[in-house]
XYZ file of C-alpha atoms in Angstrom:
652
model
C -12.896 -70.535 58.532
C -12.869 -69.999 54.799
C -10.363 -67.162 54.992
C -8.037 -69.331 57.119
C -8.293 -72.285 54.773
C -7.498 -70.115 51.761
C -4.460 -68.631 53.513
C -3.221 -72.046 54.580
C -3.440 -73.344 51.053
C -1.451 -70.494 49.760
C 1.208 -70.927 52.423
C 1.556 -74.658 51.868
C 1.224 -74.633 48.135
C 4.186 -72.575 47.028
C 6.928 -70.476 48.449
C 7.533 -66.884 47.553
C 9.571 -66.747 44.316
C 13.131 -65.451 44.580
C 12.332 -62.448 42.496
C 9.540 -61.499 44.825
C 11.730 -61.999 47.835
C 14.405 -59.735 46.375
C 12.106 -56.897 45.456
C 9.605 -56.830 48.288
C 11.928 -56.513 51.293
C 12.823 -53.051 50.077
C 9.318 -51.848 50.877
C 8.774 -51.643 54.636
C 5.493 -53.107 55.881
C 4.613 -49.941 57.700
C 4.554 -47.781 54.577
C 1.173 -48.818 53.231
C -0.421 -48.284 56.633
C 0.919 -44.768 57.033
C 0.010 -43.764 53.521
C -3.508 -45.117 53.893
C -4.006 -43.247 57.138
C -2.723 -39.956 55.808
C -4.407 -40.069 52.458
C -7.542 -41.607 53.798
C -8.335 -38.403 55.637
C -8.684 -36.645 52.312
C -10.643 -39.296 50.436
C -13.132 -41.236 52.649
C -13.974 -43.957 50.102
C -10.373 -45.082 49.835
C -10.013 -44.985 53.627
C -12.931 -47.347 54.049
C -11.448 -49.807 51.622
C -8.174 -49.723 53.508
C -9.879 -50.352 56.846
C -11.743 -53.329 55.465
C -8.489 -54.885 54.364
C -6.950 -54.334 57.789
C -10.006 -55.823 59.514
C -9.625 -58.971 57.429
C -6.014 -59.390 58.464
C -6.514 -59.013 62.229
C -9.030 -61.881 62.649
C -6.709 -64.099 60.738
C -4.043 -63.669 63.420
C -6.591 -64.363 66.192
C -7.892 -67.427 64.427
C -4.424 -68.810 64.077
C -4.083 -68.923 67.870
C -7.270 -71.021 68.210
C -6.207 -73.747 65.810
C -5.640 -77.303 67.134
C -2.203 -78.509 68.248
C -1.842 -80.781 65.269
C -2.467 -78.027 62.856
C -0.117 -75.803 64.815
C 2.665 -78.362 64.723
C 2.192 -78.923 61.002
C 2.089 -75.246 60.334
C 5.124 -74.616 62.514
C 7.085 -77.144 60.503
C 6.074 -75.370 57.334
C 6.955 -72.061 58.903
C 10.372 -73.355 59.916
C 10.980 -74.520 56.364
C 9.845 -71.187 55.002
C 12.072 -69.403 57.505
C 15.030 -71.434 56.418
C 14.338 -70.842 52.742
C 13.013 -67.273 52.704
C 14.478 -65.887 55.923
C 11.323 -64.114 57.040
C 10.937 -64.924 60.709
C 7.999 -66.340 62.630
C 5.411 -64.366 60.700
C 6.209 -66.050 57.398
C 2.774 -67.708 57.315
C 1.167 -64.350 56.648
C 3.907 -63.112 54.348
C 1.961 -63.791 51.162
C -1.183 -62.165 52.458
C 0.723 -59.213 53.787
C 2.481 -58.807 50.495
C -0.838 -58.879 48.706
C -2.195 -56.340 51.166
C 0.931 -54.250 50.689
C 0.364 -54.301 46.976
C -3.263 -53.288 47.551
C -2.122 -50.537 49.878
C 0.377 -49.261 47.360
C -2.248 -49.375 44.662
C -4.725 -47.450 46.730
C -2.089 -44.971 47.777
C -1.007 -44.333 44.197
C -4.580 -43.995 43.008
C -5.300 -41.671 45.835
C -2.242 -39.553 45.051
C -3.147 -39.440 41.381
C -6.655 -38.281 42.178
C -5.502 -35.564 44.574
C -3.704 -33.546 41.853
C -0.986 -32.274 44.278
C 1.937 -34.353 42.989
C 4.664 -33.183 40.580
C 4.854 -33.865 36.844
C 7.190 -36.868 37.349
C 4.740 -38.559 39.742
C 1.917 -37.952 37.266
C 3.883 -39.638 34.524
C 4.792 -42.634 36.788
C 1.242 -43.014 38.190
C -0.477 -44.587 35.145
C 2.283 -47.211 34.781
C 1.476 -48.875 38.149
C -2.187 -49.807 38.376
C -5.413 -48.242 37.110
C -8.012 -46.575 39.325
C -10.790 -48.490 40.972
C -13.703 -47.139 38.892
C -14.244 -46.100 35.294
C -15.455 -42.645 36.274
C -12.262 -41.988 38.220
C -10.195 -43.128 35.247
C -12.087 -40.807 32.877
C -11.674 -37.875 35.224
C -7.980 -38.611 35.621
C -7.547 -38.842 31.835
C -9.305 -35.505 31.283
C -7.245 -33.843 33.959
C -4.051 -35.234 32.515
C -4.986 -34.144 28.983
C -5.891 -30.633 30.072
C -2.701 -30.346 32.082
C -0.674 -31.598 29.119
C -2.307 -29.012 26.833
C -1.641 -26.269 29.358
C 1.991 -27.309 29.627
C 2.320 -27.365 25.839
C 0.814 -23.898 25.442
C 2.967 -22.516 28.214
C 6.042 -24.004 26.589
C 5.149 -22.497 23.196
C 4.594 -19.116 24.787
C 7.889 -19.292 26.610
C 9.688 -20.299 23.390
C 8.101 -17.414 21.497
C 9.107 -14.921 24.168
C 12.640 -16.264 24.191
C 12.853 -16.029 20.410
C 11.546 -12.455 20.449
C 14.099 -11.516 23.076
C 16.862 -13.001 20.945
C 15.667 -11.017 17.920
C 15.559 -7.831 19.963
C 19.054 -8.483 21.214
C 20.208 -9.120 17.661
C 18.596 -5.865 16.439
C 20.191 -3.983 19.301
C 23.569 -5.473 18.513
C 23.197 -4.536 14.843
C 22.046 -1.071 15.863
C 25.060 -0.668 18.091
C 27.311 -1.783 15.238
C 25.738 0.574 12.651
C 27.145 4.058 12.237
C 27.379 6.612 9.461
C 30.621 6.606 7.460
C 33.171 9.305 8.146
C 34.414 11.781 5.565
C 37.622 9.822 5.118
C 35.698 6.634 4.428
C 33.486 8.411 1.918
C 36.546 9.778 0.135
C 38.024 6.300 -0.077
C 34.754 4.978 -1.510
C 34.674 7.773 -4.093
C 38.121 6.880 -5.378
C 37.147 3.396 -6.488
C 34.095 1.837 -8.119
C 30.925 1.735 -5.989
C 30.743 -1.148 -3.546
C 27.165 -2.253 -4.217
C 26.788 -4.743 -1.318
C 28.095 -2.135 1.117
C 25.722 0.508 -0.281
C 22.786 -1.889 -0.086
C 23.373 -2.787 3.550
C 23.936 0.840 4.499
C 20.716 1.903 2.757
C 18.795 -0.759 4.688
C 20.356 0.340 7.972
C 19.544 4.006 7.386
C 15.970 3.222 6.348
C 15.460 1.145 9.502
C 16.927 3.940 11.595
C 14.688 6.584 9.997
C 11.590 4.466 10.616
C 12.251 4.559 14.368
C 14.921 7.190 14.816
C 14.567 7.340 18.573
C 15.349 3.650 19.013
C 17.823 3.043 16.168
C 19.580 6.368 15.966
C 23.236 5.998 14.874
C 25.724 7.193 17.426
C 26.469 10.896 17.069
C 24.293 11.390 13.959
C 21.283 13.639 13.321
C 18.263 12.886 11.188
C 19.396 15.384 8.575
C 22.741 13.646 8.248
C 21.023 10.287 7.833
C 18.719 11.667 5.137
C 21.607 13.235 3.237
C 23.568 10.001 3.373
C 20.486 8.085 2.205
C 20.115 10.405 -0.799
C 23.750 9.942 -1.745
C 23.613 6.157 -1.393
C 20.355 5.828 -3.339
C 21.739 7.997 -6.116
C 24.878 5.882 -6.328
C 23.144 2.519 -6.097
C 20.158 3.148 -8.400
C 21.617 5.848 -10.656
C 19.411 8.865 -9.815
C 20.544 12.466 -9.938
C 20.495 14.491 -6.741
C 17.427 16.555 -7.672
C 15.110 13.653 -8.474
C 16.096 11.460 -5.551
C 15.877 14.448 -3.203
C 12.323 15.178 -4.364
C 11.256 11.569 -3.935
C 12.739 11.455 -0.428
C 10.627 14.486 0.525
C 7.448 13.013 -0.985
C 7.522 9.526 0.548
C 8.458 8.027 3.934
C 11.616 5.876 3.913
C 9.928 2.491 3.784
C 7.546 3.430 0.980
C 10.344 5.195 -0.889
C 12.261 1.928 -1.105
C 9.167 0.133 -2.398
C 8.680 2.811 -5.069
C 12.291 2.718 -6.228
C 12.285 -1.070 -6.367
C 9.039 -0.953 -8.388
C 10.689 1.395 -10.888
C 13.330 -1.280 -11.476
C 10.706 -3.750 -12.754
C 8.589 -3.595 -15.893
C 4.853 -3.159 -15.539
C 2.549 -5.887 -16.905
C 1.602 -5.606 -20.577
C -2.049 -4.670 -21.010
C -4.373 -4.289 -23.989
C -7.728 -2.572 -24.446
C -10.546 -4.234 -26.326
C -12.003 -2.164 -29.165
C -15.718 -2.387 -28.455
C -16.458 -0.904 -31.893
C -15.483 -4.264 -33.426
C -15.587 -7.012 -30.776
C -16.230 -7.952 -27.160
C -13.643 -8.711 -24.511
C -14.846 -12.279 -24.019
C -14.598 -13.118 -27.714
C -11.188 -11.467 -28.009
C -9.872 -13.383 -24.986
C -11.040 -16.696 -26.466
C -9.290 -16.023 -29.764
C -6.030 -14.946 -28.118
C -6.058 -17.955 -25.781
C -6.287 -20.220 -28.803
C -3.214 -18.472 -30.218
C -1.179 -19.287 -27.114
C -1.556 -16.012 -25.241
C -1.722 -16.287 -21.460
C -4.020 -13.530 -20.236
C -6.533 -12.464 -17.592
C -9.029 -9.613 -17.148
C -7.157 -6.472 -16.151
C -9.096 -5.598 -13.022
C -12.582 -5.051 -11.650
C -12.493 -1.334 -12.486
C -12.073 -1.975 -16.235
C -14.549 -3.799 -18.472
C -12.377 -3.723 -21.593
C -8.834 -4.315 -20.298
C -6.793 -7.518 -20.473
C -3.393 -8.189 -18.914
C -0.893 -10.292 -20.888
C 1.490 -12.538 -18.953
C 3.249 -14.243 -21.827
C 2.573 -15.001 -25.464
C 3.806 -17.468 -28.054
C 3.155 -14.916 -30.807
C 4.085 -11.197 -31.022
C 1.201 -9.466 -29.311
C 1.596 -6.397 -31.532
C 1.450 -8.307 -34.814
C -1.437 -10.743 -34.516
C -4.239 -10.730 -37.098
C -6.574 -9.424 -34.388
C -4.268 -6.485 -33.710
C -3.997 -5.632 -37.406
C -7.776 -5.911 -37.707
C -8.207 -3.343 -34.937
C -9.730 -5.625 -32.323
C -7.494 -4.287 -29.556
C -4.990 -1.578 -28.728
C -1.706 -1.960 -26.874
C -2.229 0.482 -24.017
C -0.932 0.902 -20.476
C -3.425 0.420 -17.667
C -2.797 3.936 -16.352
C -3.863 5.548 -19.650
C -7.347 4.068 -19.206
C -7.930 6.330 -16.227
C -8.203 9.800 -17.859
C -10.826 8.590 -20.339
C -12.789 6.891 -17.574
C -12.688 10.144 -15.592
C -13.791 12.141 -18.659
C -16.811 9.835 -19.117
C -17.755 11.035 -22.639
C -21.333 10.750 -23.854
C -22.775 10.233 -27.270
C -23.214 13.162 -29.668
C -20.835 15.466 -27.787
C -18.031 17.692 -29.067
C -14.751 16.638 -27.420
C -11.169 17.809 -27.810
C -8.109 15.649 -27.142
C -5.378 18.281 -26.867
C -2.384 15.903 -27.075
C -3.783 12.883 -28.894
C -0.835 10.858 -30.303
C -0.508 7.906 -30.580
C -4.295 7.642 -30.298
C -4.952 5.268 -27.409
C -7.134 7.697 -25.489
C -8.777 9.102 -28.635
C -9.866 5.669 -29.841
C -11.135 4.839 -26.346
C -13.252 8.014 -26.365
C -14.607 7.128 -29.808
C -15.533 3.641 -28.621
C -17.405 5.043 -25.609
C -19.203 7.503 -27.894
C -19.981 4.686 -30.382
C -18.601 6.768 -33.257
C -21.175 9.527 -32.680
C -20.596 13.220 -32.078
C -17.270 14.838 -32.993
C -13.724 14.463 -31.651
C -10.876 16.860 -32.383
C -7.629 14.899 -32.093
C -4.864 17.494 -31.923
C -1.131 16.787 -32.028
C 1.515 19.476 -32.233
C 4.450 17.289 -33.338
C 4.196 16.381 -37.023
C 6.106 13.039 -36.872
C 3.593 11.685 -34.372
C 0.643 12.389 -36.649
C 1.401 9.230 -38.650
C 0.881 6.876 -35.731
C -2.232 8.790 -34.691
C -3.934 8.558 -38.080
C -2.859 4.937 -38.565
C -4.404 3.841 -35.259
C -7.610 5.749 -35.977
C -8.023 3.950 -39.305
C -7.077 0.548 -37.876
C -9.538 0.842 -34.977
C -12.402 1.903 -37.232
C -12.887 5.407 -35.792
C -15.001 7.634 -38.057
C -16.026 10.589 -35.865
C -12.565 12.165 -35.402
C -10.830 15.120 -37.059
C -7.032 15.177 -36.797
C -5.436 18.614 -36.500
C -1.917 19.912 -36.015
C -1.818 22.968 -33.741
C -0.123 24.200 -30.643
C -2.531 23.387 -27.836
C -2.308 26.948 -26.546
C -3.741 28.228 -29.872
C -6.729 25.898 -29.996
C -9.190 28.396 -28.433
C -8.476 30.740 -31.333
C -8.886 27.962 -33.901
C -11.893 26.083 -32.506
C -13.374 29.043 -30.668
C -13.996 29.712 -27.016
C -16.880 28.050 -25.191
C -17.612 25.728 -28.105
C -17.016 22.144 -26.890
C -18.509 19.932 -24.206
C -15.431 18.221 -22.792
C -11.658 18.461 -23.087
C -9.043 15.842 -22.305
C -5.590 17.255 -21.596
C -2.962 14.562 -21.169
C -0.279 17.193 -20.843
C 3.370 16.816 -21.850
C 5.368 16.135 -18.695
C 8.707 15.033 -17.316
C 7.726 11.339 -17.264
C 8.915 10.709 -13.706
C 6.112 8.157 -13.263
C 7.299 5.889 -16.111
C 10.943 5.401 -15.149
C 10.518 1.658 -15.710
C 9.990 2.410 -19.425
C 12.638 5.118 -19.777
C 15.523 4.930 -17.322
C 17.128 8.056 -18.794
C 14.641 10.054 -16.714
C 16.752 9.227 -13.637
C 19.554 11.554 -14.737
C 18.034 13.802 -17.390
C 15.375 15.654 -15.408
C 16.374 18.738 -13.442
C 14.602 21.490 -11.533
C 14.746 23.838 -14.528
C 13.091 21.277 -16.798
C 10.329 20.688 -14.263
C 9.675 24.455 -14.173
C 9.470 24.625 -17.971
C 7.022 21.733 -18.094
C 4.914 23.284 -15.339
C 4.854 26.587 -17.194
C 3.658 24.915 -20.401
C 1.049 22.885 -18.511
C -0.432 26.030 -16.960
C -0.849 27.590 -20.374
C -2.417 24.445 -21.794
C -4.927 24.002 -18.977
C -6.119 27.605 -19.297
C -6.600 27.076 -23.034
C -8.495 23.843 -22.365
C -10.800 25.568 -19.906
C -11.473 28.388 -22.345
C -12.634 25.936 -25.024
C -15.265 24.344 -22.794
C -18.788 25.718 -22.698
C -19.984 26.075 -19.124
C -23.609 26.081 -20.354
C -23.318 22.674 -21.986
C -26.257 20.464 -21.092
C -24.232 17.261 -20.816
C -20.624 18.398 -20.428
C -18.607 21.340 -19.186
C -15.766 19.124 -17.879
C -11.997 19.208 -18.244
C -9.762 16.261 -17.325
C -6.097 16.968 -16.681
C -3.596 14.120 -16.423
C 0.154 13.554 -16.456
C 2.514 10.582 -16.128
C 4.590 12.515 -13.597
C 4.948 12.327 -9.821
C 6.149 15.921 -9.372
C 3.856 18.163 -7.351
C 4.865 21.171 -9.464
C 3.384 19.479 -12.549
C 0.223 18.216 -10.891
C -1.319 19.866 -7.826
C 0.387 23.204 -8.435
C -1.045 23.400 -11.969
C -4.573 22.586 -10.809
C -4.325 25.100 -7.989
C -3.263 27.743 -10.512
C -6.261 26.936 -12.752
C -8.647 27.236 -9.811
C -7.353 30.747 -9.174
C -7.440 31.915 -12.799
C -10.742 30.474 -14.005
C -14.210 29.923 -12.605
C -13.872 26.158 -12.217
C -14.094 23.683 -9.378
C -12.766 20.213 -8.746
C -15.158 17.266 -8.857
C -14.627 13.592 -8.106
C -12.861 11.615 -10.807
C -15.259 8.686 -10.598
C -12.409 6.299 -9.772
C -12.839 4.103 -6.712
C -9.123 3.619 -6.090
C -5.998 5.742 -6.075
C -4.513 8.011 -3.421
C -5.655 11.540 -2.752
C -3.614 14.417 -4.094
C -1.463 16.638 -1.898
C -3.077 19.638 -0.240
C 0.283 20.773 1.146
C 3.851 20.085 0.134
C 6.992 21.733 1.441
C 6.200 25.429 1.738
C 3.181 25.231 -0.611
C -0.402 25.250 0.633
C -3.043 24.254 -1.909
C -6.815 24.418 -1.817
C -8.481 21.708 0.289
C -10.521 20.494 -2.693
C -7.342 19.048 -4.216
C -7.967 15.903 -2.208
C -10.444 15.017 -4.995
C -7.551 14.485 -7.384
C -6.042 11.024 -7.639
C -2.485 9.718 -7.685
C -1.450 6.240 -8.832
C 1.858 4.599 -7.964
C 3.610 1.513 -9.379
C 4.321 -0.010 -5.966
C 0.686 0.357 -4.868
C -1.446 -0.149 -7.981
C 1.032 -2.045 -10.210
C 0.753 0.520 -12.983
C 2.781 3.496 -14.152
C 2.839 6.582 -11.957
C -0.081 8.812 -12.939
C -2.078 11.856 -11.851
C -5.722 12.576 -12.739
C -7.883 15.630 -11.949
C -11.381 16.515 -13.165
C -12.614 20.113 -13.338
C -16.128 21.441 -13.846
C -16.471 24.844 -15.515
C -18.974 26.936 -13.579
C -19.232 29.999 -15.854
C -17.655 31.418 -18.988
C -16.289 34.434 -17.103
C -12.628 34.622 -16.110
C -11.493 35.513 -12.620
C -8.490 37.463 -13.916
C -8.048 39.929 -16.787
C -8.967 39.045 -20.337
C -5.406 38.394 -21.509
C -3.611 35.888 -19.274
C -0.582 35.901 -21.497
C 1.175 38.272 -19.122
C 0.507 35.922 -16.204
C 1.934 32.923 -18.030
C 3.941 34.433 -20.879
C 6.722 32.629 -22.702
C 9.674 30.928 -21.071
C 11.907 33.798 -22.122
C 9.919 36.162 -19.948
C 10.640 34.046 -16.868
C 14.360 34.409 -17.505
C 14.267 38.218 -17.646
C 16.234 39.852 -14.831
C 14.978 42.310 -12.262
C 16.248 45.248 -14.376
C 13.023 45.210 -16.372
C 10.775 46.004 -13.413
C 10.173 49.521 -14.728
C 8.877 48.188 -18.016
C 6.542 45.835 -16.198
C 5.204 48.747 -14.195
C 4.523 50.611 -17.450
C 2.419 47.703 -18.662
C 0.446 47.755 -15.427
C -0.198 51.460 -15.851
C -1.550 50.847 -19.348
C -3.915 48.277 -17.935
C -5.174 50.700 -15.324
C -5.719 53.395 -17.947
C -7.705 50.970 -20.049
C -9.956 50.115 -17.144
C -10.510 53.789 -16.335
C -11.475 54.626 -19.906
C -13.921 51.762 -19.954
C -15.582 52.925 -16.765
C -15.835 56.498 -18.092
C -17.388 55.321 -21.341
C -19.928 53.254 -19.434
C -20.917 56.287 -17.370
C -21.282 58.441 -20.474
C -23.441 55.862 -22.212
C -25.734 55.721 -19.191
C -26.094 59.509 -19.163
C -26.885 59.556 -22.875
C -29.583 56.964 -22.444
C -31.161 58.917 -19.639
C -31.228 62.178 -21.516
C -32.770 60.712 -24.703
C -32.212 63.861 -26.645
C -32.112 64.132 -30.408
C -31.052 60.960 -32.181
C -28.718 62.809 -34.535
C -26.683 64.227 -31.691
C -26.388 60.909 -29.897
C -25.213 58.757 -32.805
C -22.093 60.755 -33.695
C -20.950 60.707 -30.068
C -21.374 56.921 -29.927
C -19.422 56.540 -33.143
C -16.611 58.689 -31.820
C -16.475 56.643 -28.620
C -16.272 53.365 -30.524
C -13.532 54.768 -32.685
C -11.546 55.856 -29.659
C -11.942 52.431 -28.025
C -10.690 50.538 -31.036
C -7.766 52.866 -31.476
C -6.870 52.592 -27.829
C -7.004 48.776 -27.924
C -4.839 48.661 -31.012
C -2.276 50.906 -29.391
C -2.187 48.767 -26.264
C -1.821 45.560 -28.291
C 0.951 47.093 -30.359
C 2.777 48.268 -27.232
C 2.531 44.827 -25.713
C 3.891 43.179 -28.829
C 6.827 45.571 -28.957
C 7.468 44.919 -25.302
C 7.526 41.161 -25.848
C 9.948 41.443 -28.763
C 12.281 43.639 -26.729
C 12.247 41.203 -23.803
C 13.005 38.254 -26.047
C 15.928 40.073 -27.642
C 17.350 40.941 -24.233
C 17.026 37.370 -23.076
C 18.849 36.130 -26.187
C 21.638 38.660 -25.676
C 22.132 37.494 -22.094
C 22.353 33.863 -23.230
């Protein structure tokens, strides 16, 4: 038989090598059979292959019994030799075939195990090293399965690592939280004796800020929120150099995290910006010229068509030929905003109440294209020089410079005579601390009150100058470089109560809404139309902008609002002068009564229409009485003011 001949040749040709004899006895001959039977039940194709192999082996044993005696003797001699050399017993003739079959069985068993997908990761890694699968499709499937399983294991490992890392961070935060506590009074006294320990203050500020962000989770042992806030105020004042009033106000205005961003922004200078003078050039042409001079610049922002931001320059930016020729103006980005909110039009009459040094005035003139008329007022004489110099340099020809107190402008220019008014009011400057660090310690509650008092007077005067019947205007823009609510929202709320005006949108697409409530104050809901700008948010100086529309030329309160917002000396008068104030109120009531009586009499006279000679003398007498009465009231008020001022001076 061909199978028998092939097996005989193999047996007679060569013996099993020593290496094969050493390795193969370890594997029992029964193992392939058991594995093929067990695994074959799951995968029929592999079982069939295994049976075919077994069927081939069994006939070989039967055929060996039918061989002739000569062949048996020859084969037995060979078997004896093989037994002596290999030590395999009487079945050594079939040892090579059985070993081959064992190898086939092991191969099939491994392939079958790899295809089942029930083995562990170590078996999967060892499987490919033995022998490949029987078909290409099985190999592709196995490769895909292995790749997907490897990806799943990788993702699971990454997820487990991330969770472990997060747990470690949480444990670290908890340990730091457990270690953090507020200093005792004794420790604070020891710190006060020596110079401030800046690293200690910095770490304590960070710990308190983190605790205030999530006070329930990171609350210091035995400490209240109020105690943490007070300690934060003290540490911020010591570390950054603020007085208690200013840092206390900022703590109440901003949450802890944002407060730290604001204070850190105050420690850095804002970018230098310039405004192109469109009366003489275009921004593109100016940028090209400055780039050739070694100035590194970019457009300021999308909201400005004339602004440029300067990063660095090889030449002094305030002494270039272009600057001297009036092609641009050195101007902060925040000072663009009030003029943009005012939105002046050509051929209008506009008043700039506090104009020096002229950045906003020249911007208004450029938007008006040197048409119409601008009144540039400045109360302080030394600042008039810079104002007039910038007007001449920038080529402005439609502006009149005047030197008056802004509160007196309605008497000088007349009431209801202009279209728009820009009031960039004098303020405490708490939004420009990066430019003037003295603000940190110089501003107090009393100074804020004085500024607020002056701002209320100025905004009433500005409203009185505007004509509500103007076809194109009737707007007032109020702005400050302060963050204090008393100088911003409180002033606007006061104007809304005293004059027939309303708030309108500023026309600015960015900026935060103004406060409608702060501390114990409750302002009108329309104050959300005002805009606030912060250095840590908008990368410009702190600023406030509000736009008012005058609805009518009538006042909501009495004609003279001087009593409502009199001089600063009046605010310092004690309660002993309440009787005098009541006397003034009585005079007001008498005046109103006389007016009502005169109106009734005039109506009766018109109805009667008696002789003209009798009516005219009565009317003349009434006019004479009115004028005399008004003069007496005005004189009494003036005497009252003088007496109050003298008393205030005596008390000082």
